[in-house]
Amino acid sequence: MPAPTDAVRPRGSGPAGPAPVPAGPSPVPADEPDLRHHGDAEVRGDGGALTDLAVNVRAGTPPAWLKAHLTASLDALAAYPDGRAARRAVAGRHGLPVERVLLTSGAAEAFVLLARTVRARRPVVVHPQFTEPEAALRDAGHDVARVLLSARDGFRLDPDAVPEDADLVVVGNPTNPTSVLHPAGALARLARPGRTLVVDEAFMDAVPGERESLAGRTDLPGLVVLRSLTKTWGLAGLRIGYVLAGPQTVAGLERAQPLWPVSSPALAAAEACSAPAALAEAAAAAEEIVRDRAHLLARLGEFEQIRVAGPAAGPFVLLRLPGAAGVREGLRARGFAVRRGDTFPGLGPDWLRLAVRDRATTDRFVAALAEVLR
């Protein structure tokens, strides 16, 4: 019988032993993709001089007002971090009580905490998606099964593809790297007693109106929503994200954290980015992303050999073209870094991911792409 979803192991105990894996999810292939490869690898070292279309952080960030706010927070560095005000601000932003909020050192920390604390005998990750959740589960000793969505139907989620006995399900929305936005109703169908449903909404604030978000829901059993402030606000180096979940789940995750896990500047950012003025700015940025993405898609449509997954809803697009690895190298030689797709389970060597940038950058990129494809 599955353990109650909100139950967590005490600190120091290991995960439940793996259960037999029935038919359903696709087995882990022998030629395992590199789950630890991320877009920032494309722009490290000599890649730092390239125009970055590989990392999904909004260009031109953080804004000047946020930089000033972070600079002011440095005066308090002699004191230990106090996350109470930031936690209240995040809770208020989502209309939730504070006991349903946990601040983390980026969403990546949340994946590790969940892997170490949530009881799961049958964890399932829906792919293609951000690979860190599966990597964290494996590192914690879990035997992870996969549900692979298909390009043939636009990588759309079919809730019936997830096995009934899965007691931990991880899915992204909108999903990295496919940019597909799954309907909230389809995700809600995955929630049930005895199951932890983890929805990674790291890019949801880039979707106008945050439609299809589950962040404010308290009626779905076992729901855990993860958010990041990295993407919209350009804070990848600061490491700040948060968990929205039931109070018992939050308390269990908090016990697994080290003391003072989030720095004072990161807490200042969480508080500031939850304020009404910041939310209005993020909403305007989401609308701008829609316009810039439409321009990118129109330009990509000029190449008959390129197929774009979609419809795209995030600040990035996934495209398929023959010889993508060679195209990627050709683009690097012409000053552009793009994200390889073969490290995502369910994709392969013919896939690339592109971050949405301003129209001028897109036009320069398309000119370079035309040269490579010729």
mmCIF file of C-alpha atoms in Angstrom:
data_model
loop_
_atom_site.group_PDB
_atom_site.id
_atom_site.type_symbol
_atom_site.label_atom_id
_atom_site.label_comp_id
_atom_site.label_asym_id
_atom_site.label_seq_id
_atom_site.Cartn_x
_atom_site.Cartn_y
_atom_site.Cartn_z
ATOM 1 C CA MET A 1 0.000 0.000 0.000
ATOM 2 C CA PRO A 2 1.557 3.389 -0.952
ATOM 3 C CA ALA A 3 2.838 5.570 1.874
ATOM 4 C CA PRO A 4 0.887 8.778 2.511
ATOM 5 C CA THR A 5 2.145 11.446 0.140
ATOM 6 C CA ASP A 6 2.856 14.023 2.825
ATOM 7 C CA ALA A 7 4.961 11.580 4.852
ATOM 8 C CA VAL A 8 8.698 12.120 4.696
ATOM 9 C CA ARG A 9 11.601 10.176 6.067
ATOM 10 C CA PRO A 10 13.447 11.492 9.088
ATOM 11 C CA ARG A 11 16.831 13.033 8.415
ATOM 12 C CA GLY A 12 19.513 10.484 7.654
ATOM 13 C CA SER A 13 17.303 7.620 6.505
ATOM 14 C CA GLY A 14 17.624 6.281 2.963
ATOM 15 C CA PRO A 15 14.990 5.903 0.260
ATOM 16 C CA ALA A 16 12.685 2.958 0.142
ATOM 17 C CA GLY A 17 14.074 -0.026 -1.719
ATOM 18 C CA PRO A 18 13.207 -0.217 -5.402
ATOM 19 C CA ALA A 19 10.021 -2.005 -6.346
ATOM 20 C CA PRO A 20 9.616 -4.198 -9.424
ATOM 21 C CA VAL A 21 8.957 -2.072 -12.492
ATOM 22 C CA PRO A 22 5.844 -3.187 -14.405
ATOM 23 C CA ALA A 23 5.266 -2.434 -18.063
ATOM 24 C CA GLY A 24 4.355 1.151 -18.852
ATOM 25 C CA PRO A 25 7.177 3.671 -18.795
ATOM 26 C CA SER A 26 9.987 3.276 -21.256
ATOM 27 C CA PRO A 27 13.043 1.512 -19.821
ATOM 28 C CA VAL A 28 16.291 3.432 -19.356
ATOM 29 C CA PRO A 29 18.254 2.934 -22.583
ATOM 30 C CA ALA A 30 21.723 1.442 -22.621
ATOM 31 C CA ASP A 31 23.168 4.525 -24.355
ATOM 32 C CA GLU A 32 22.226 6.766 -21.450
ATOM 33 C CA PRO A 33 22.226 10.531 -22.187
ATOM 34 C CA ASP A 34 24.285 12.842 -20.013
ATOM 35 C CA LEU A 35 21.727 14.016 -17.461
ATOM 36 C CA ARG A 36 24.236 16.455 -15.953
ATOM 37 C CA HIS A 37 24.762 18.422 -19.143
ATOM 38 C CA HIS A 38 23.068 21.833 -19.035
ATOM 39 C CA GLY A 39 22.981 24.853 -21.306
ATOM 40 C CA ASP A 40 25.602 26.785 -19.373
ATOM 41 C CA ALA A 41 28.245 24.300 -20.609
ATOM 42 C CA GLU A 42 27.839 25.861 -24.060
ATOM 43 C CA VAL A 43 29.069 29.273 -22.895
ATOM 44 C CA ARG A 44 31.805 28.390 -20.435
ATOM 45 C CA GLY A 45 35.449 29.245 -21.134
ATOM 46 C CA ASP A 46 35.955 30.446 -24.685
ATOM 47 C CA GLY A 47 32.199 30.114 -25.194
ATOM 48 C CA GLY A 48 31.727 33.232 -23.090
ATOM 49 C CA ALA A 49 32.312 35.390 -26.165
ATOM 50 C CA LEU A 50 29.426 33.783 -28.064
ATOM 51 C CA THR A 51 25.913 35.187 -28.385
ATOM 52 C CA ASP A 52 24.087 32.999 -25.893
ATOM 53 C CA LEU A 53 21.022 31.179 -27.215
ATOM 54 C CA ALA A 54 21.774 28.138 -25.067
ATOM 55 C CA VAL A 55 20.768 29.400 -21.615
ATOM 56 C CA ASN A 56 17.147 30.292 -20.934
ATOM 57 C CA VAL A 57 17.839 33.323 -18.735
ATOM 58 C CA ARG A 58 16.201 36.511 -19.995
ATOM 59 C CA ALA A 59 18.709 38.874 -21.564
ATOM 60 C CA GLY A 60 19.420 42.262 -20.008
ATOM 61 C CA THR A 61 18.802 41.107 -16.456
ATOM 62 C CA PRO A 62 18.795 41.647 -13.548
ATOM 63 C CA PRO A 63 17.201 45.078 -13.967
ATOM 64 C CA ALA A 64 18.850 48.116 -12.387
ATOM 65 C CA TRP A 65 16.315 48.391 -9.541
ATOM 66 C CA LEU A 66 16.928 44.779 -8.547
ATOM 67 C CA LYS A 67 20.705 45.234 -8.658
ATOM 68 C CA ALA A 68 20.340 48.227 -6.356
ATOM 69 C CA HIS A 69 18.150 46.202 -3.994
ATOM 70 C CA LEU A 70 20.684 43.391 -3.885
ATOM 71 C CA THR A 71 23.527 45.835 -3.303
ATOM 72 C CA ALA A 72 21.665 47.347 -0.339
ATOM 73 C CA SER A 73 21.230 43.878 1.162
ATOM 74 C CA LEU A 74 25.001 43.477 1.458
ATOM 75 C CA ASP A 75 25.031 45.793 4.482
ATOM 76 C CA ALA A 76 23.337 42.996 6.462
ATOM 77 C CA LEU A 77 25.802 40.239 5.586
ATOM 78 C CA ALA A 78 27.223 40.149 9.101
ATOM 79 C CA ALA A 79 23.890 38.792 10.332
ATOM 80 C CA TYR A 80 22.629 35.285 9.697
ATOM 81 C CA PRO A 81 19.926 35.122 6.994
ATOM 82 C CA ASP A 82 16.346 35.570 8.187
ATOM 83 C CA GLY A 83 13.907 34.242 5.607
ATOM 84 C CA ARG A 84 10.647 35.135 7.328
ATOM 85 C CA ALA A 85 9.873 38.300 5.346
ATOM 86 C CA ALA A 86 10.744 36.662 2.022
ATOM 87 C CA ARG A 87 8.649 33.638 2.874
ATOM 88 C CA ARG A 88 5.673 35.855 3.696
ATOM 89 C CA ALA A 89 6.148 37.757 0.444
ATOM 90 C CA VAL A 90 6.199 34.593 -1.674
ATOM 91 C CA ALA A 91 3.188 33.211 0.179
ATOM 92 C CA GLY A 92 1.276 36.435 -0.398
ATOM 93 C CA ARG A 93 2.223 36.465 -4.068
ATOM 94 C CA HIS A 94 0.494 33.076 -4.488
ATOM 95 C CA GLY A 95 -2.297 33.593 -1.951
ATOM 96 C CA LEU A 96 -1.025 30.800 0.294
ATOM 97 C CA PRO A 97 -0.244 30.481 4.011
ATOM 98 C CA VAL A 98 3.452 30.676 4.853
ATOM 99 C CA GLU A 99 3.547 27.069 6.034
ATOM 100 C CA ARG A 100 3.048 26.042 2.407
ATOM 101 C CA VAL A 101 6.212 27.838 1.225
ATOM 102 C CA LEU A 102 9.844 26.741 1.412
ATOM 103 C CA LEU A 103 12.637 28.938 0.041
ATOM 104 C CA THR A 104 15.499 27.045 -1.576
ATOM 105 C CA SER A 105 18.895 27.631 -3.128
ATOM 106 C CA GLY A 106 17.417 27.492 -6.601
ATOM 107 C CA ALA A 107 14.921 24.927 -7.831
ATOM 108 C CA ALA A 108 17.813 22.474 -8.190
ATOM 109 C CA GLU A 109 18.100 22.215 -4.408
ATOM 110 C CA ALA A 110 14.402 21.401 -4.229
ATOM 111 C CA PHE A 111 14.880 18.418 -6.535
ATOM 112 C CA VAL A 112 17.615 17.075 -4.272
ATOM 113 C CA LEU A 113 15.518 17.589 -1.137
ATOM 114 C CA LEU A 114 12.540 15.818 -2.670
ATOM 115 C CA ALA A 115 14.699 12.903 -3.839
ATOM 116 C CA ARG A 116 16.128 12.471 -0.343
ATOM 117 C CA THR A 117 12.988 12.899 1.716
ATOM 118 C CA VAL A 118 9.789 11.946 -0.105
ATOM 119 C CA ARG A 119 8.935 8.271 0.245
ATOM 120 C CA ALA A 120 8.667 6.728 -3.191
ATOM 121 C CA ARG A 121 8.819 3.129 -4.310
ATOM 122 C CA ARG A 122 7.814 3.871 -7.901
ATOM 123 C CA PRO A 123 9.155 7.273 -9.072
ATOM 124 C CA VAL A 124 8.358 8.253 -12.652
ATOM 125 C CA VAL A 125 9.740 11.205 -14.600
ATOM 126 C CA VAL A 126 7.906 12.482 -17.676
ATOM 127 C CA HIS A 127 10.392 13.229 -20.480
ATOM 128 C CA PRO A 128 11.677 15.058 -22.412
ATOM 129 C CA GLN A 129 12.186 17.536 -19.593
ATOM 130 C CA PHE A 130 14.823 19.140 -17.394
ATOM 131 C CA THR A 131 17.118 16.277 -16.442
ATOM 132 C CA GLU A 132 18.130 17.327 -12.928
ATOM 133 C CA PRO A 133 15.077 15.775 -11.195
ATOM 134 C CA GLU A 134 15.929 12.333 -12.507
ATOM 135 C CA ALA A 135 19.619 12.780 -11.743
ATOM 136 C CA ALA A 136 18.785 13.744 -8.150
ATOM 137 C CA LEU A 137 16.484 10.751 -7.744
ATOM 138 C CA ARG A 138 19.139 8.390 -9.049
ATOM 139 C CA ASP A 139 21.775 9.898 -6.782
ATOM 140 C CA ALA A 140 19.453 9.258 -3.835
ATOM 141 C CA GLY A 141 19.235 5.578 -4.753
ATOM 142 C CA HIS A 142 15.880 5.503 -6.534
ATOM 143 C CA ASP A 143 15.115 3.252 -9.469
ATOM 144 C CA VAL A 144 13.562 5.783 -11.854
ATOM 145 C CA ALA A 145 11.146 4.898 -14.648
ATOM 146 C CA ARG A 146 10.419 7.154 -17.600
ATOM 147 C CA VAL A 147 7.338 8.126 -19.545
ATOM 148 C CA LEU A 148 8.475 9.416 -22.931
ATOM 149 C CA LEU A 149 6.223 11.894 -24.697
ATOM 150 C CA SER A 150 6.236 11.768 -28.489
ATOM 151 C CA ALA A 151 7.130 14.354 -31.078
ATOM 152 C CA ARG A 152 4.363 12.896 -33.249
ATOM 153 C CA ASP A 153 1.701 14.443 -31.012
ATOM 154 C CA GLY A 154 3.659 17.554 -30.077
ATOM 155 C CA PHE A 155 5.067 16.201 -26.806
ATOM 156 C CA ARG A 156 1.656 16.649 -25.197
ATOM 157 C CA LEU A 157 0.977 14.984 -21.874
ATOM 158 C CA ASP A 158 -1.354 11.997 -21.785
ATOM 159 C CA PRO A 159 -2.163 11.424 -18.096
ATOM 160 C CA ASP A 160 -3.122 7.826 -18.880
ATOM 161 C CA ALA A 161 0.479 7.106 -19.914
ATOM 162 C CA VAL A 162 1.602 7.478 -16.295
ATOM 163 C CA PRO A 163 1.342 4.138 -14.444
ATOM 164 C CA GLU A 164 -1.329 3.917 -11.763
ATOM 165 C CA ASP A 165 1.182 2.655 -9.202
ATOM 166 C CA ALA A 166 3.575 5.604 -9.649
ATOM 167 C CA ASP A 167 3.820 7.226 -6.224
ATOM 168 C CA LEU A 168 6.100 10.085 -7.320
ATOM 169 C CA VAL A 169 5.577 11.802 -10.684
ATOM 170 C CA VAL A 170 7.722 14.661 -11.984
ATOM 171 C CA VAL A 171 6.650 16.827 -14.934
ATOM 172 C CA GLY A 172 7.602 20.282 -16.198
ATOM 173 C CA ASN A 173 5.135 23.002 -17.211
ATOM 174 C CA PRO A 174 5.897 24.708 -19.513
ATOM 175 C CA THR A 175 8.351 21.922 -20.216
ATOM 176 C CA ASN A 176 12.036 22.433 -20.827
ATOM 177 C CA PRO A 177 13.125 21.781 -23.598
ATOM 178 C CA THR A 178 9.916 21.252 -25.600
ATOM 179 C CA SER A 179 8.310 24.593 -24.613
ATOM 180 C CA VAL A 180 4.952 22.799 -24.403
ATOM 181 C CA LEU A 181 2.420 24.131 -21.902
ATOM 182 C CA HIS A 182 0.302 21.284 -20.552
ATOM 183 C CA PRO A 183 -3.307 22.040 -19.554
ATOM 184 C CA ALA A 184 -3.793 22.387 -15.803
ATOM 185 C CA GLY A 185 -6.650 19.912 -16.043
ATOM 186 C CA ALA A 186 -4.384 17.226 -17.507
ATOM 187 C CA LEU A 187 -1.862 17.745 -14.724
ATOM 188 C CA ALA A 188 -4.579 17.718 -12.072
ATOM 189 C CA ARG A 189 -5.638 14.276 -13.314
ATOM 190 C CA LEU A 190 -2.258 12.971 -12.146
ATOM 191 C CA ALA A 191 -2.894 13.954 -8.507
ATOM 192 C CA ARG A 192 -4.247 11.349 -6.106
ATOM 193 C CA PRO A 193 -3.850 10.219 -2.505
ATOM 194 C CA GLY A 194 -0.643 8.256 -1.979
ATOM 195 C CA ARG A 195 1.173 10.027 -4.816
ATOM 196 C CA THR A 196 3.478 13.034 -4.813
ATOM 197 C CA LEU A 197 2.979 15.084 -7.978
ATOM 198 C CA VAL A 198 5.909 17.436 -8.627
ATOM 199 C CA VAL A 199 5.251 20.131 -11.230
ATOM 200 C CA ASP A 200 8.293 22.166 -12.220
ATOM 201 C CA GLU A 201 6.995 25.645 -13.077
ATOM 202 C CA ALA A 202 10.410 27.291 -13.410
ATOM 203 C CA PHE A 203 9.301 29.049 -16.621
ATOM 204 C CA MET A 204 5.670 29.708 -15.745
ATOM 205 C CA ASP A 205 6.209 33.411 -15.088
ATOM 206 C CA ALA A 206 7.261 33.717 -18.746
ATOM 207 C CA VAL A 207 3.741 32.651 -19.776
ATOM 208 C CA PRO A 208 1.258 35.555 -19.980
ATOM 209 C CA GLY A 209 -1.211 35.318 -17.137
ATOM 210 C CA GLU A 210 0.598 32.193 -15.894
ATOM 211 C CA ARG A 211 -2.275 30.249 -17.409
ATOM 212 C CA GLU A 212 -2.292 26.542 -16.567
ATOM 213 C CA SER A 213 -0.340 27.135 -13.342
ATOM 214 C CA LEU A 214 -1.125 25.002 -10.302
ATOM 215 C CA ALA A 215 0.847 27.221 -7.922
ATOM 216 C CA GLY A 216 -2.127 28.440 -5.895
ATOM 217 C CA ARG A 217 -3.965 25.106 -5.706
ATOM 218 C CA THR A 218 -4.473 23.504 -2.299
ATOM 219 C CA ASP A 219 -7.188 21.030 -3.308
ATOM 220 C CA LEU A 220 -4.947 18.516 -5.120
ATOM 221 C CA PRO A 221 -3.505 15.788 -2.874
ATOM 222 C CA GLY A 222 0.257 15.462 -2.892
ATOM 223 C CA LEU A 223 0.863 18.480 -5.136
ATOM 224 C CA VAL A 224 4.342 20.044 -5.048
ATOM 225 C CA VAL A 225 5.011 23.045 -7.282
ATOM 226 C CA LEU A 226 8.546 24.323 -7.841
ATOM 227 C CA ARG A 227 9.326 27.870 -8.922
ATOM 228 C CA SER A 228 12.533 29.672 -9.855
ATOM 229 C CA LEU A 229 13.471 33.347 -9.943
ATOM 230 C CA THR A 230 16.473 32.587 -12.151
ATOM 231 C CA LYS A 231 14.924 32.861 -15.587
ATOM 232 C CA THR A 232 12.889 36.053 -15.669
ATOM 233 C CA TRP A 233 15.112 38.039 -13.325
ATOM 234 C CA GLY A 234 18.585 36.839 -14.379
ATOM 235 C CA LEU A 235 19.595 35.429 -10.993
ATOM 236 C CA ALA A 236 21.211 32.127 -11.955
ATOM 237 C CA GLY A 237 24.339 33.077 -10.015
ATOM 238 C CA LEU A 238 22.374 34.011 -6.905
ATOM 239 C CA ARG A 239 20.472 30.694 -6.592
ATOM 240 C CA ILE A 240 16.936 31.352 -5.425
ATOM 241 C CA GLY A 241 13.762 29.344 -5.897
ATOM 242 C CA TYR A 242 10.956 27.957 -3.784
ATOM 243 C CA VAL A 243 8.610 25.057 -3.129
ATOM 244 C CA LEU A 244 4.836 25.298 -2.762
ATOM 245 C CA ALA A 245 3.380 22.205 -1.088
ATOM 246 C CA GLY A 246 1.379 20.861 1.818
ATOM 247 C CA PRO A 247 2.601 21.924 5.274
ATOM 248 C CA GLN A 248 3.848 18.450 6.217
ATOM 249 C CA THR A 249 5.822 18.121 2.997
ATOM 250 C CA VAL A 250 7.312 21.593 3.454
ATOM 251 C CA ALA A 251 8.262 20.826 7.056
ATOM 252 C CA GLY A 252 9.939 17.574 6.029
ATOM 253 C CA LEU A 253 11.913 19.256 3.259
ATOM 254 C CA GLU A 254 12.938 22.052 5.592
ATOM 255 C CA ARG A 255 14.312 19.529 8.096
ATOM 256 C CA ALA A 256 16.505 18.113 5.347
ATOM 257 C CA GLN A 257 17.997 21.510 4.507
ATOM 258 C CA PRO A 258 21.223 22.705 6.106
ATOM 259 C CA LEU A 259 20.995 25.694 8.411
ATOM 260 C CA TRP A 260 20.590 29.035 6.618
ATOM 261 C CA PRO A 261 20.375 27.480 3.144
ATOM 262 C CA VAL A 262 19.426 30.703 1.344
ATOM 263 C CA SER A 263 21.705 33.741 1.488
ATOM 264 C CA SER A 264 20.542 37.179 2.596
ATOM 265 C CA PRO A 265 20.855 38.675 -0.921
ATOM 266 C CA ALA A 266 18.832 35.771 -2.336
ATOM 267 C CA LEU A 267 16.145 36.317 0.310
ATOM 268 C CA ALA A 268 16.101 40.018 -0.563
ATOM 269 C CA ALA A 269 15.577 39.063 -4.210
ATOM 270 C CA ALA A 270 12.704 36.701 -3.364
ATOM 271 C CA GLU A 271 10.952 39.429 -1.400
ATOM 272 C CA ALA A 272 11.501 42.123 -4.020
ATOM 273 C CA CYS A 273 10.462 39.939 -6.978
ATOM 274 C CA SER A 274 7.203 39.064 -5.231
ATOM 275 C CA ALA A 275 6.125 42.702 -4.928
ATOM 276 C CA PRO A 276 3.284 44.013 -7.118
ATOM 277 C CA ALA A 277 5.548 46.265 -9.194
ATOM 278 C CA ALA A 278 7.896 43.372 -9.941
ATOM 279 C CA LEU A 279 5.000 41.107 -10.884
ATOM 280 C CA ALA A 280 3.753 43.761 -13.304
ATOM 281 C CA GLU A 281 7.226 43.992 -14.842
ATOM 282 C CA ALA A 282 7.402 40.209 -15.197
ATOM 283 C CA ALA A 283 3.982 40.197 -16.853
ATOM 284 C CA ALA A 284 5.147 42.806 -19.378
ATOM 285 C CA ALA A 285 8.283 40.756 -20.039
ATOM 286 C CA ALA A 286 6.129 37.685 -20.705
ATOM 287 C CA GLU A 287 4.169 39.598 -23.340
ATOM 288 C CA GLU A 288 7.416 40.761 -24.937
ATOM 289 C CA ILE A 289 8.623 37.151 -25.048
ATOM 290 C CA VAL A 290 5.466 36.211 -26.972
ATOM 291 C CA ARG A 291 6.244 38.830 -29.619
ATOM 292 C CA ASP A 292 9.925 37.923 -29.842
ATOM 293 C CA ARG A 293 9.114 34.213 -30.023
ATOM 294 C CA ALA A 294 6.656 34.824 -32.858
ATOM 295 C CA HIS A 295 9.398 36.610 -34.783
ATOM 296 C CA LEU A 296 11.843 33.751 -34.161
ATOM 297 C CA LEU A 297 9.297 31.164 -35.302
ATOM 298 C CA ALA A 298 8.519 33.157 -38.440
ATOM 299 C CA ARG A 299 12.192 33.354 -39.331
ATOM 300 C CA LEU A 300 12.742 29.660 -38.649
ATOM 301 C CA GLY A 301 9.808 28.962 -40.946
ATOM 302 C CA GLU A 302 11.956 30.180 -43.842
ATOM 303 C CA PHE A 303 13.937 26.919 -43.675
ATOM 304 C CA GLU A 304 12.001 23.963 -45.036
ATOM 305 C CA GLN A 305 14.327 21.421 -43.396
ATOM 306 C CA ILE A 306 13.559 22.727 -39.883
ATOM 307 C CA ARG A 307 10.634 21.452 -37.806
ATOM 308 C CA VAL A 308 9.734 23.262 -34.585
ATOM 309 C CA ALA A 309 8.061 21.436 -31.696
ATOM 310 C CA GLY A 310 5.050 23.089 -30.295
ATOM 311 C CA PRO A 311 3.072 25.128 -30.058
ATOM 312 C CA ALA A 312 5.806 26.798 -28.025
ATOM 313 C CA ALA A 313 4.775 28.616 -24.847
ATOM 314 C CA GLY A 314 8.103 29.199 -23.048
ATOM 315 C CA PRO A 315 11.036 31.567 -23.608
ATOM 316 C CA PHE A 316 12.719 28.968 -25.838
ATOM 317 C CA VAL A 317 11.880 26.732 -28.786
ATOM 318 C CA LEU A 318 12.860 23.181 -29.678
ATOM 319 C CA LEU A 319 13.682 22.430 -33.279
ATOM 320 C CA ARG A 320 14.549 19.353 -35.279
ATOM 321 C CA LEU A 321 16.815 19.307 -38.309
ATOM 322 C CA PRO A 322 19.111 16.738 -39.891
ATOM 323 C CA GLY A 323 22.735 16.953 -38.818
ATOM 324 C CA ALA A 324 21.984 19.177 -35.825
ATOM 325 C CA ALA A 325 25.350 18.447 -34.189
ATOM 326 C CA GLY A 326 27.221 19.784 -37.220
ATOM 327 C CA VAL A 327 24.895 22.774 -37.423
ATOM 328 C CA ARG A 328 25.594 23.537 -33.784
ATOM 329 C CA GLU A 329 29.343 23.536 -34.417
ATOM 330 C CA GLY A 330 28.891 25.702 -37.487
ATOM 331 C CA LEU A 331 26.907 28.206 -35.459
ATOM 332 C CA ARG A 332 29.608 28.299 -32.784
ATOM 333 C CA ALA A 333 32.151 29.143 -35.474
ATOM 334 C CA ARG A 334 29.897 32.051 -36.444
ATOM 335 C CA GLY A 335 29.485 33.354 -32.897
ATOM 336 C CA PHE A 336 26.300 31.669 -31.606
ATOM 337 C CA ALA A 337 25.831 29.104 -28.819
ATOM 338 C CA VAL A 338 22.742 26.882 -28.953
ATOM 339 C CA ARG A 339 21.696 24.010 -26.699
ATOM 340 C CA ARG A 340 22.216 20.466 -27.926
ATOM 341 C CA GLY A 341 19.166 18.235 -27.555
ATOM 342 C CA ASP A 342 20.659 14.765 -27.373
ATOM 343 C CA THR A 343 21.180 14.923 -23.595
ATOM 344 C CA PHE A 344 17.409 14.978 -23.015
ATOM 345 C CA PRO A 345 15.809 11.517 -22.752
ATOM 346 C CA GLY A 346 13.354 11.069 -25.586
ATOM 347 C CA LEU A 347 15.210 13.324 -28.017
ATOM 348 C CA GLY A 348 18.329 12.597 -30.046
ATOM 349 C CA PRO A 349 21.095 14.057 -32.222
ATOM 350 C CA ASP A 350 18.721 15.919 -34.551
ATOM 351 C CA TRP A 351 17.379 18.306 -31.908
ATOM 352 C CA LEU A 352 18.471 21.788 -30.783
ATOM 353 C CA ARG A 353 16.980 24.243 -28.288
ATOM 354 C CA LEU A 354 17.087 27.997 -28.847
ATOM 355 C CA ALA A 355 16.432 30.712 -26.297
ATOM 356 C CA VAL A 356 14.112 33.497 -27.418
ATOM 357 C CA ARG A 357 15.976 36.780 -27.811
ATOM 358 C CA ASP A 358 15.168 40.220 -29.247
ATOM 359 C CA ARG A 359 14.417 40.571 -32.945
ATOM 360 C CA ALA A 360 17.801 42.016 -33.889
ATOM 361 C CA THR A 361 19.605 39.073 -32.274
ATOM 362 C CA THR A 362 17.241 36.630 -33.971
ATOM 363 C CA ASP A 363 17.905 38.200 -37.361
ATOM 364 C CA ARG A 364 21.673 37.933 -36.865
ATOM 365 C CA PHE A 365 21.243 34.311 -35.785
ATOM 366 C CA VAL A 366 19.107 33.449 -38.805
ATOM 367 C CA ALA A 367 21.729 34.917 -41.139
ATOM 368 C CA ALA A 368 24.374 32.702 -39.517
ATOM 369 C CA LEU A 369 22.042 29.687 -39.658
ATOM 370 C CA ALA A 370 21.458 30.240 -43.372
ATOM 371 C CA GLU A 371 25.202 30.205 -43.965
ATOM 372 C CA VAL A 372 25.593 26.943 -42.036
ATOM 373 C CA LEU A 373 22.726 25.213 -43.814
ATOM 374 C CA ARG A 374 24.066 26.244 -47.213
#
